[in-house]
Short mmCIF file of C-alpha atoms in Angstrom, two decimals:
data_model
loop_
_atom_site.label_atom_id
_atom_site.label_comp_id
_atom_site.label_asym_id
_atom_site.label_seq_id
_atom_site.Cartn_x
_atom_site.Cartn_y
_atom_site.Cartn_z
CA MET A 1 0.00 0.00 0.00
CA PRO A 2 1.47 3.42 -0.97
CA ILE A 3 2.24 5.61 2.04
CA ASP A 4 1.02 9.21 1.73
CA ASP A 5 3.74 11.85 2.09
CA ARG A 6 2.03 13.46 5.09
CA THR A 7 1.71 10.20 7.05
CA PRO A 8 3.27 10.73 10.50
CA VAL A 9 5.93 8.20 11.44
CA LEU A 10 8.12 7.70 14.51
CA VAL A 11 11.64 7.06 13.24
CA GLY A 12 13.87 7.39 16.31
CA ALA A 13 13.51 6.41 19.96
CA ALA A 14 15.95 6.14 22.84
CA ALA A 15 15.92 5.92 26.63
CA ILE A 16 18.71 7.10 28.94
CA GLN A 17 19.39 6.13 32.54
CA GLN A 18 22.09 7.18 34.99
CA ARG A 19 22.76 5.92 38.50
CA GLU A 20 25.54 8.11 39.78
CA ASP A 21 25.92 8.29 43.56
CA ASP A 22 28.07 11.43 43.35
CA PRO A 23 25.60 14.19 42.44
CA SER A 24 28.42 16.45 41.29
CA GLN A 25 29.14 13.92 38.52
CA ALA A 26 25.50 13.27 37.61
CA ARG A 27 23.88 15.02 34.67
CA GLU A 28 20.89 17.30 35.24
CA PRO A 29 17.52 16.63 33.56
CA VAL A 30 18.02 18.81 30.48
CA GLU A 31 21.34 17.09 29.83
CA LEU A 32 19.65 13.70 30.03
CA MET A 33 16.96 14.92 27.63
CA ALA A 34 19.60 16.13 25.18
CA GLN A 35 21.42 12.82 25.35
CA ALA A 36 18.16 10.92 24.83
CA LEU A 37 17.26 12.95 21.73
CA GLN A 38 20.74 12.59 20.30
CA ALA A 39 20.51 8.84 20.80
CA ALA A 40 17.04 8.83 19.20
CA ALA A 41 18.36 10.61 16.10
CA THR A 42 21.19 8.11 15.94
CA ASP A 43 18.63 5.32 16.29
CA ALA A 44 16.92 6.74 13.19
CA GLY A 45 20.26 6.74 11.39
CA CYS A 46 20.00 10.49 10.81
CA PRO A 47 21.60 12.87 13.36
CA ASP A 48 20.58 15.79 11.09
CA LEU A 49 16.98 15.36 12.24
CA LEU A 50 17.59 17.38 15.40
CA ALA A 51 18.56 20.56 13.55
CA ARG A 52 15.51 20.14 11.30
CA ALA A 53 13.07 20.14 14.22
CA ASP A 54 10.00 22.34 13.68
CA SER A 55 8.82 21.68 17.21
CA ILE A 56 10.24 20.37 20.49
CA ARG A 57 7.74 19.23 23.13
CA ALA A 58 8.16 18.04 26.72
CA PRO A 59 5.98 17.15 29.70
CA ARG A 60 6.68 19.13 32.88
CA GLY A 61 8.79 17.31 35.47
CA PHE A 62 10.09 17.97 38.97
CA TRP A 63 12.49 20.46 37.38
CA ASP A 64 11.66 24.15 37.04
CA TYR A 65 13.42 25.15 33.84
CA PRO A 66 11.61 28.12 32.24
CA ASP A 67 11.77 26.43 28.81
CA PRO A 68 13.96 23.31 28.51
CA CYS A 69 12.81 22.84 24.92
CA ARG A 70 14.37 26.19 23.96
CA GLN A 71 17.63 25.13 25.59
CA LEU A 72 17.54 21.95 23.51
CA ALA A 73 16.70 23.85 20.32
CA ALA A 74 19.72 26.09 20.81
CA ARG A 75 21.95 23.09 21.43
CA PHE A 76 20.75 21.29 18.30
CA GLY A 77 20.83 24.33 16.03
CA ALA A 78 17.06 24.31 15.57
CA ALA A 79 16.63 28.02 16.21
CA GLY A 80 13.20 28.21 14.62
CA ALA A 81 11.69 25.29 16.51
CA ARG A 82 8.38 25.96 18.26
CA THR A 83 8.60 24.93 21.91
CA VAL A 84 5.78 23.34 23.88
CA VAL A 85 5.69 22.40 27.57
CA ALA A 86 2.82 20.27 28.89
CA GLU A 87 2.08 20.92 32.55
CA LEU A 88 1.14 18.25 35.07
CA GLY A 89 -2.37 17.14 34.26
CA ILE A 90 -1.78 16.81 30.52
CA LEU A 91 -1.66 13.26 29.20
CA GLN A 92 1.51 12.15 27.43
CA THR A 93 -0.72 10.63 24.76
CA THR A 94 -1.85 14.22 24.09
CA LEU A 95 1.74 15.02 23.11
CA PHE A 96 1.84 11.99 20.80
CA GLY A 97 -1.52 12.78 19.25
CA GLY A 98 -0.78 16.45 18.78
CA ALA A 99 2.58 15.81 17.15
CA ALA A 100 1.16 13.23 14.73
CA ARG A 101 -1.85 15.42 13.93
CA ASP A 102 0.36 18.44 13.18
CA ILE A 103 2.57 16.38 10.88
CA ALA A 104 -0.43 14.91 9.05
CA ALA A 105 -1.88 18.41 8.60
CA GLY A 106 1.38 19.84 7.26
CA GLU A 107 1.78 22.16 10.26
CA ALA A 108 5.07 20.51 11.25
CA ASP A 109 7.48 18.17 9.57
CA VAL A 110 9.89 17.06 12.31
CA VAL A 111 8.76 16.96 15.93
CA LEU A 112 10.93 16.01 18.90
CA ILE A 113 9.28 14.79 22.11
CA THR A 114 11.39 14.41 25.22
CA GLY A 115 11.17 14.29 28.97
CA GLY A 116 13.52 13.52 31.80
CA GLU A 117 14.01 13.45 35.53
CA ALA A 118 17.01 13.41 37.85
CA LYS A 119 15.30 12.84 41.18
CA TYR A 120 17.90 10.27 42.24
CA ARG A 121 20.51 12.96 41.66
CA ALA A 122 18.48 15.35 43.84
CA LEU A 123 18.08 12.67 46.53
CA ARG A 124 21.82 12.01 46.58
CA SER A 125 22.41 15.76 46.77
CA HIS A 126 20.18 15.97 49.85
CA ILE A 127 21.83 12.95 51.49
CA THR A 128 25.43 14.01 50.83
CA GLY A 129 25.01 17.77 51.07
CA THR A 130 26.62 18.13 47.64
CA PRO A 131 25.06 20.88 45.50
CA ALA A 132 23.36 19.71 42.31
CA GLY A 133 21.72 22.67 40.65
CA LEU A 134 20.02 23.24 37.32
CA THR A 135 21.30 25.28 34.40
CA LYS A 136 18.39 27.62 33.72
CA GLU A 137 18.24 29.92 30.74
CA PRO A 138 15.60 32.62 30.37
CA GLY A 139 12.77 32.08 27.98
CA THR A 140 9.10 31.29 27.65
CA PRO A 141 7.65 28.33 25.73
CA ASP A 142 5.74 29.20 22.59
CA ALA A 143 2.88 27.17 24.01
CA VAL A 144 2.04 25.80 27.44
CA LEU A 145 -0.58 23.04 27.69
CA ARG A 146 -2.50 23.26 30.95
CA PRO A 147 -5.35 21.18 32.42
CA HIS A 148 -8.65 22.99 32.76
CA ALA A 149 -9.06 22.04 36.43
CA ASP A 150 -7.11 20.82 39.47
CA ILE A 151 -5.68 17.28 39.42
CA VAL A 152 -6.55 17.01 43.12
CA SER A 153 -9.36 19.19 44.41
CA PRO A 154 -8.61 21.62 47.27
CA ARG A 155 -11.24 19.77 49.36
CA GLU A 156 -9.40 16.46 48.90
CA ILE A 157 -6.12 18.03 49.98
CA GLU A 158 -7.76 19.59 53.04
CA LEU A 159 -9.29 16.24 53.99
CA GLY A 160 -6.01 14.32 53.84
CA LEU A 161 -6.29 12.83 50.36
CA GLY A 162 -3.44 14.77 48.76
CA MET A 163 -1.16 11.75 48.36
CA PRO A 164 -1.92 9.61 45.29
CA VAL A 165 -1.46 6.33 47.18
CA THR A 166 -4.49 7.00 49.38
CA GLN A 167 -6.82 7.73 46.47
CA TYR A 168 -5.60 4.80 44.38
CA ALA A 169 -5.93 2.46 47.38
CA MET A 170 -9.52 3.59 47.86
CA MET A 171 -10.33 2.85 44.23
CA ASP A 172 -8.74 -0.60 44.48
CA ASN A 173 -10.74 -1.37 47.61
CA ALA A 174 -13.92 -0.29 45.82
CA LEU A 175 -13.16 -2.66 42.94
CA ARG A 176 -12.60 -5.49 45.43
CA PHE A 177 -16.01 -4.90 46.93
CA ALA A 178 -17.72 -4.62 43.53
CA GLU A 179 -16.25 -8.00 42.54
CA GLU A 180 -17.10 -9.59 45.88
CA GLN A 181 -13.54 -10.57 46.68
CA SER A 182 -12.34 -11.20 50.19
CA LEU A 183 -9.57 -9.01 51.59
CA ASP A 184 -7.12 -11.92 51.36
CA GLU A 185 -8.09 -12.76 47.78
CA HIS A 186 -7.69 -9.13 46.81
CA ARG A 187 -4.29 -8.70 48.44
CA ARG A 188 -3.07 -11.92 46.81
CA GLU A 189 -4.27 -10.92 43.34
CA VAL A 190 -2.74 -7.45 43.56
CA ALA A 191 0.59 -8.82 44.80
CA GLU A 192 0.74 -11.50 42.11
CA LEU A 193 0.09 -8.89 39.42
CA TRP A 194 2.98 -6.78 40.70
CA ALA A 195 5.27 -9.78 41.11
CA GLY A 196 4.73 -10.50 37.42
CA MET A 197 5.71 -6.92 36.62
CA SER A 198 8.91 -7.32 38.62
CA ARG A 199 9.84 -10.43 36.62
CA VAL A 200 9.55 -8.43 33.40
CA ALA A 201 11.72 -5.66 34.88
CA ALA A 202 14.33 -8.23 35.86
CA GLY A 203 14.77 -9.02 32.17
CA ASN A 204 14.77 -5.38 31.05
CA ALA A 205 18.25 -3.92 30.79
CA ALA A 206 16.77 -0.41 31.03
CA ALA A 207 14.86 -1.06 34.29
CA TRP A 208 15.81 0.76 37.47
CA GLN A 209 15.31 -2.30 39.67
CA ARG A 210 16.25 -5.58 38.01
CA GLU A 211 15.34 -8.01 40.75
CA ALA A 212 12.28 -10.22 40.65
CA VAL A 213 10.23 -9.87 43.83
CA SER A 214 7.86 -12.53 45.11
CA ALA A 215 4.17 -11.88 45.66
CA ASP A 216 4.61 -12.64 49.37
CA ALA A 217 7.36 -10.04 49.70
CA ILE A 218 5.20 -7.44 47.95
CA ARG A 219 2.03 -8.22 49.90
CA GLU A 220 3.37 -8.33 53.45
CA PRO A 221 4.51 -5.12 55.18
CA GLN A 222 7.89 -5.86 56.69
CA GLY A 223 11.27 -4.16 56.84
CA LYS A 224 11.54 -1.33 54.31
CA ASN A 225 8.37 -2.53 52.59
CA ARG A 226 6.02 -0.83 55.03
CA MET A 227 2.32 -0.33 54.50
CA LEU A 228 1.55 3.04 52.87
CA ALA A 229 -2.23 2.91 52.44
CA PHE A 230 -4.11 -0.35 52.89
CA PRO A 231 -3.70 -2.63 50.97
CA TYR A 232 -0.71 -0.95 49.28
CA THR A 233 2.79 -1.46 50.58
CA LYS A 234 5.80 0.52 49.40
CA LEU A 235 6.50 -2.05 46.67
CA HIS A 236 3.11 -1.30 45.11
CA ASN A 237 4.13 2.33 44.72
CA SER A 238 5.60 3.95 41.59
CA GLN A 239 9.35 4.48 42.03
CA TRP A 240 10.07 8.09 41.13
CA ASN A 241 13.55 8.46 42.66
CA VAL A 242 15.14 7.72 39.30
CA ASP A 243 17.35 9.48 36.76
CA GLN A 244 15.76 8.61 33.43
CA ALA A 245 14.99 10.37 30.16
CA ALA A 246 13.55 9.46 26.78
CA GLY A 247 13.63 10.99 23.33
CA LEU A 248 11.28 10.39 20.39
CA VAL A 249 11.62 11.72 16.84
CA LEU A 250 8.56 11.90 14.57
CA CYS A 251 8.46 13.20 11.02
CA SER A 252 6.47 12.91 7.81
CA ALA A 253 6.89 9.90 5.57
CA ARG A 254 8.14 12.26 2.86
CA THR A 255 10.95 13.54 5.07
CA ALA A 256 11.84 10.03 6.23
CA ARG A 257 12.17 8.94 2.59
CA ALA A 258 14.09 12.06 1.58
CA LEU A 259 16.61 11.56 4.38
CA GLY A 260 17.05 7.89 3.54
CA ILE A 261 15.79 6.64 6.91
CA ALA A 262 15.56 2.87 6.60
CA ARG A 263 12.01 1.55 6.36
CA ASP A 264 12.65 -0.93 9.16
CA ARG A 265 13.04 2.00 11.59
CA TRP A 266 9.53 3.33 10.90
CA VAL A 267 6.75 2.89 13.46
CA PHE A 268 3.38 4.47 12.68
CA PRO A 269 0.90 5.99 15.10
CA LEU A 270 -2.44 4.43 14.16
CA ALA A 271 -4.74 6.27 16.52
CA VAL A 272 -4.75 8.20 19.78
CA ALA A 273 -7.85 8.79 21.90
CA ASP A 274 -7.89 10.86 25.08
CA ALA A 275 -10.48 11.40 27.80
CA ASN A 276 -10.04 14.72 29.58
CA GLN A 277 -12.88 14.98 32.08
CA MET A 278 -11.52 16.07 35.47
CA LEU A 279 -13.94 14.79 38.09
CA PRO A 280 -12.33 14.43 41.54
CA MET A 281 -12.16 10.86 42.82
CA THR A 282 -14.33 11.66 45.82
CA GLU A 283 -17.15 12.80 43.52
CA ARG A 284 -17.24 9.73 41.25
CA ALA A 285 -20.38 7.72 41.88
CA GLU A 286 -18.74 4.49 40.68
CA LEU A 287 -15.26 4.43 42.15
CA HIS A 288 -14.32 1.12 40.52
CA ARG A 289 -15.06 2.25 36.96
CA SER A 290 -13.08 4.21 34.34
CA PHE A 291 -15.39 5.32 31.56
CA GLY A 292 -12.46 7.21 30.07
CA PHE A 293 -10.56 4.03 29.33
CA ARG A 294 -13.72 2.32 28.13
CA HIS A 295 -14.44 5.01 25.53
CA ALA A 296 -10.85 5.93 24.61
CA GLY A 297 -10.02 2.27 24.02
CA GLN A 298 -13.12 1.67 21.92
CA ARG A 299 -12.54 4.78 19.80
CA ALA A 300 -8.87 4.08 19.10
CA LEU A 301 -9.46 0.40 18.30
CA GLU A 302 -12.43 1.15 16.06
CA HIS A 303 -10.47 3.66 14.01
CA ALA A 304 -7.54 1.28 13.62
CA GLY A 305 -9.89 -1.56 12.66
CA LEU A 306 -8.68 -3.70 15.55
CA THR A 307 -10.03 -5.55 18.56
CA ILE A 308 -8.16 -5.69 21.83
CA ASP A 309 -7.24 -9.31 21.05
CA ASP A 310 -5.54 -8.12 17.85
CA VAL A 311 -3.18 -5.93 19.86
CA ALA A 312 -0.11 -8.09 20.34
CA HIS A 313 1.86 -5.93 22.79
CA LEU A 314 0.68 -3.88 25.76
CA GLU A 315 2.19 -1.28 28.04
CA LEU A 316 -0.52 -0.29 30.48
CA TYR A 317 0.13 2.71 32.70
CA SER A 318 1.09 1.25 36.06
CA CYS A 319 1.46 3.87 38.79
CA PHE A 320 -0.54 1.63 41.16
CA PRO A 321 -2.21 -1.78 40.77
CA ILE A 322 -5.72 -0.36 40.40
CA ALA A 323 -4.59 1.53 37.29
CA VAL A 324 -3.72 -1.75 35.58
CA ARG A 325 -6.66 -3.69 37.01
CA MET A 326 -9.17 -1.09 35.90
CA GLN A 327 -7.70 -0.97 32.40
CA GLN A 328 -7.88 -4.75 32.12
CA ARG A 329 -11.58 -4.62 32.85
CA GLU A 330 -12.56 -1.54 30.84
CA LEU A 331 -10.49 -2.50 27.77
CA GLY A 332 -11.50 -6.17 27.92
CA ILE A 333 -7.96 -7.48 28.41
CA ASP A 334 -7.60 -11.11 29.43
CA PRO A 335 -6.13 -11.04 32.97
CA GLN A 336 -3.63 -13.74 31.96
CA ARG A 337 -2.08 -11.52 29.28
CA PRO A 338 1.21 -9.69 29.91
CA VAL A 339 0.51 -6.02 30.47
CA THR A 340 4.01 -4.54 30.30
CA LEU A 341 7.15 -4.58 28.21
CA THR A 342 9.19 -2.56 30.72
CA GLY A 343 8.25 -3.99 34.12
CA GLY A 344 6.10 -1.03 35.09
CA MET A 345 6.58 2.06 37.18
CA ALA A 346 7.35 0.34 40.48
CA PHE A 347 10.27 -1.60 39.05
CA ALA A 348 11.34 -0.24 35.65
CA GLY A 349 11.10 3.26 37.10
CA GLY A 350 8.38 5.88 37.23
CA PRO A 351 9.87 9.29 36.40
CA LEU A 352 7.10 11.65 37.49
CA ASN A 353 5.56 12.78 34.20
CA ASN A 354 7.72 10.89 31.75
CA PHE A 355 7.07 7.15 32.09
CA VAL A 356 4.92 6.95 28.97
CA LEU A 357 7.85 8.25 26.90
CA GLN A 358 10.11 5.59 28.42
CA ALA A 359 7.43 3.01 27.63
CA MET A 360 7.22 4.19 24.02
CA VAL A 361 10.90 3.40 23.53
CA ALA A 362 10.32 -0.19 24.64
CA MET A 363 7.24 -0.41 22.40
CA VAL A 364 9.13 0.89 19.36
CA GLU A 365 11.89 -1.66 19.88
CA THR A 366 9.31 -4.44 20.22
CA LEU A 367 7.31 -3.48 17.12
CA ARG A 368 10.46 -3.32 15.03
CA ARG A 369 11.29 -6.87 16.11
CA HIS A 370 7.75 -8.02 15.29
CA PRO A 371 6.81 -6.37 11.98
CA GLY A 372 3.09 -5.89 11.50
CA ASP A 373 2.13 -6.41 15.14
CA PRO A 374 -0.01 -3.66 16.71
CA GLY A 375 0.96 -2.31 20.12
CA MET A 376 -0.88 -0.24 22.72
CA VAL A 377 0.60 2.31 25.12
CA THR A 378 -1.73 3.98 27.63
CA ALA A 379 -1.48 7.02 29.87
CA ILE A 380 -3.08 8.39 33.03
CA SER A 381 -3.03 11.86 34.50
CA GLY A 382 -4.05 12.69 38.03
CA MET A 383 -5.87 10.21 40.25
CA LEU A 384 -6.99 8.00 37.38
CA THR A 385 -8.63 11.27 36.35
CA LYS A 386 -7.70 11.45 32.67
CA GLN A 387 -7.03 8.51 30.36
CA GLY A 388 -5.21 8.13 27.06
CA VAL A 389 -4.88 5.22 24.62
CA SER A 390 -2.41 5.10 21.73
CA LEU A 391 -2.01 2.40 19.06
CA TRP A 392 1.15 1.82 17.01
CA SER A 393 2.48 -0.53 14.32
CA SER A 394 5.32 -0.93 11.84
CA GLU A 395 2.59 -0.94 9.18
CA PRO A 396 0.76 2.29 8.29
CA PRO A 397 -2.87 2.92 9.29
CA SER A 398 -5.23 1.89 6.53
CA ALA A 399 -7.60 4.77 7.32
CA GLY A 400 -4.95 7.35 8.13
CA PHE A 401 -3.95 8.60 11.57
CA ARG A 402 -6.64 9.96 13.88
CA PHE A 403 -6.45 11.86 17.17
CA ASP A 404 -9.76 11.95 19.05
CA ASP A 405 -11.13 13.27 22.33
CA VAL A 406 -13.93 11.24 23.94
CA THR A 407 -14.54 13.50 26.93
CA ASP A 408 -18.17 14.12 25.96
CA LEU A 409 -18.92 10.41 26.20
CA VAL A 410 -17.28 10.20 29.63
CA VAL A 411 -19.27 13.17 30.89
CA ARG A 412 -22.41 11.43 29.64
CA ASP A 413 -21.69 8.15 31.45
CA GLN A 414 -19.75 9.07 34.60
CA ARG A 415 -22.23 10.00 37.31
CA ALA A 416 -21.17 12.46 39.99
CA ARG A 417 -22.01 12.90 43.65
CA SER A 418 -21.72 16.22 45.45
CA CYS A 419 -19.55 16.19 48.57
CA VAL A 420 -20.15 17.83 51.92
CA ASP A 421 -17.75 18.35 54.80
CA ARG A 422 -17.94 17.30 58.44
CA ALA A 423 -21.17 15.38 58.05
CA SER A 424 -23.13 13.76 60.86
CA GLY A 425 -25.63 10.93 60.75
CA ALA A 426 -26.12 7.57 59.07
CA ALA A 427 -24.15 6.64 55.96
CA GLN A 428 -22.80 3.72 53.95
CA VAL A 429 -19.10 3.25 53.20
CA ALA A 430 -18.36 3.57 49.46
CA SER A 431 -14.67 2.87 50.02
CA TYR A 432 -11.91 3.41 52.53
CA THR A 433 -8.25 2.99 53.32
CA VAL A 434 -5.91 3.28 56.29
CA SER A 435 -3.01 5.65 55.79
CA CYS A 436 0.17 4.48 57.52
CA GLY A 437 3.41 6.12 58.56
CA ALA A 438 6.74 4.70 59.61
CA ASP A 439 5.31 3.75 63.00
CA GLY A 440 2.11 2.14 61.74
CA PRO A 441 -1.49 3.21 61.06
CA GLU A 442 -2.08 6.95 61.37
CA VAL A 443 -5.59 7.65 60.09
CA GLY A 444 -8.51 5.73 58.70
CA LEU A 445 -10.19 7.44 55.75
CA LEU A 446 -13.76 6.46 54.82
CA LEU A 447 -15.57 7.82 51.78
CA CYS A 448 -19.25 7.54 52.67
CA ASP A 449 -22.58 7.93 50.89
CA LEU A 450 -25.10 9.75 53.05
CA ASP A 451 -28.73 8.74 53.04
CA ASP A 452 -29.66 11.98 51.23
CA GLY A 453 -27.50 10.98 48.24
CA GLN A 454 -24.55 13.22 49.03
CA ARG A 455 -21.06 12.01 49.83
CA THR A 456 -18.62 12.86 52.59
CA LEU A 457 -15.20 11.87 53.88
CA ALA A 458 -14.91 10.69 57.46
CA THR A 459 -11.80 9.91 59.46
CA THR A 460 -10.81 7.94 62.52
CA ARG A 461 -7.61 7.70 64.52
CA ASP A 462 -8.91 5.01 66.84
CA ARG A 463 -6.40 2.16 66.71
CA ASN A 464 -9.00 -0.57 67.13
CA SER A 465 -11.11 0.87 64.31
CA MET A 466 -8.11 1.12 61.98
CA ALA A 467 -7.08 -2.45 62.78
CA ALA A 468 -10.60 -3.65 62.00
CA MET A 469 -10.58 -1.77 58.68
CA MET A 470 -7.50 -3.73 57.61
CA ARG A 471 -8.93 -7.02 58.87
CA GLU A 472 -12.59 -6.89 57.77
CA GLU A 473 -14.40 -5.55 54.72
CA HIS A 474 -15.78 -2.10 55.46
CA CYS A 475 -17.05 -1.21 51.98
CA GLY A 476 -20.85 -1.39 52.08
CA ARG A 477 -20.98 -1.20 55.89
CA ARG A 478 -23.45 1.10 57.61
CA VAL A 479 -21.75 3.66 59.82
CA THR A 480 -22.66 6.57 62.03
CA LEU A 481 -20.70 9.80 61.65
CA ARG A 482 -20.38 12.77 63.96
CA ASP A 483 -18.93 16.02 62.65
CA GLY A 484 -16.78 14.22 60.09
CA GLU A 485 -15.52 11.55 62.47
CA LEU A 486 -16.40 7.85 62.49
CA GLU A 487 -18.53 7.25 65.56
CA SER A 488 -19.61 3.63 65.06
CA VAL A 489 -19.81 0.78 62.57
CA ALA A 490 -22.85 -1.46 62.33
CA ALA A 491 -22.25 -5.14 63.04
#
């Protein structure tokens, strides 16, 4: 099949990792990004691509460079490149979809996407007292992509739900209850899922932690693997203390041909679909559902003319187990199928806002080894708030590339509940968790549906109550609240 000149194609991909204990010798994030893009251009067999960039795009990280993309443009000699920074709350699939759409429309010809973190470097700097600053140059991005609402609502922060692990644990507990699992069955399933991820990471040369971990070791809080928020231990948590960067180079098929880039380097975006509704977790009527993944997956697969069973390779966003478990259910993925090429964010490494770029490198390498196979890479922003699905193959899309937004369908299907503070009276527990510190349980958090249809968050610091919450199912239980505190639980 002839490939249209404006067909977007990913021709270069590379991931960089450093593990330097001396922070004075470790490279800062923008240096890692530069190295990753240089390696990506080399991967394409065409270092000249960097100077030809029409646009350089990056997701915001822990760093506070005014415009790292401008620094990269100056380094590569791409003075006219348009720079774009995507703030926290923007899906990485949005960067993929926007780049491919612009190339297909003739608005750009070569687009560089990069991201990087050096949080391990910063951690070592704090531990050793050795300075490890950033080289900041003045400038303002040509465009800044910002979410239209808060990732975490001010109310959730005020009520003690600011940490992602507490919200994700609550959603996992809600799914357990919806599927009528026991607490032990749930903890076993979640641990076995993560143990499988660790085995993949053990075989991934680019993974941060290359040691397979047993399900028992993940499940049980002991030693450094303390409980963070029931049922999640530290090993369930995304590992963000990493120094990792990735670089991707996309261009038009015409440019790839003109530059003599070998056809076996080409990987085509088939479709990207994003869901951008921003409904706080505490206001979602069905905590165990993700209508965003349901609709984004359906839209992307339909456009590509595929079913989920046709997709040979998966990299599901994996910040916490519920993220993977919910995707399996909403996308119709057989639970026995492998869900990662990298080993996931707890083991391969979860650089704050950059994991999806790291995952894309692994997907590109896999699709080149398996010509014709479709692959899926997904993204999440916030507290499972926004969802993105991207499909890729070494073969071009028969219907052309398409970038869609399915937010209207999510708004239609995702029911909301209004929340009130410091409620009193009878209620039913929608979900809950127990947040733990280094010395054990600190606070029990219960998201409750009041009899008038509203929702509220209640807390308890009673040690017996917290112990019972980790021993017995509390979802669905009738409770009595007084001024936002748990007063009693029905037998």
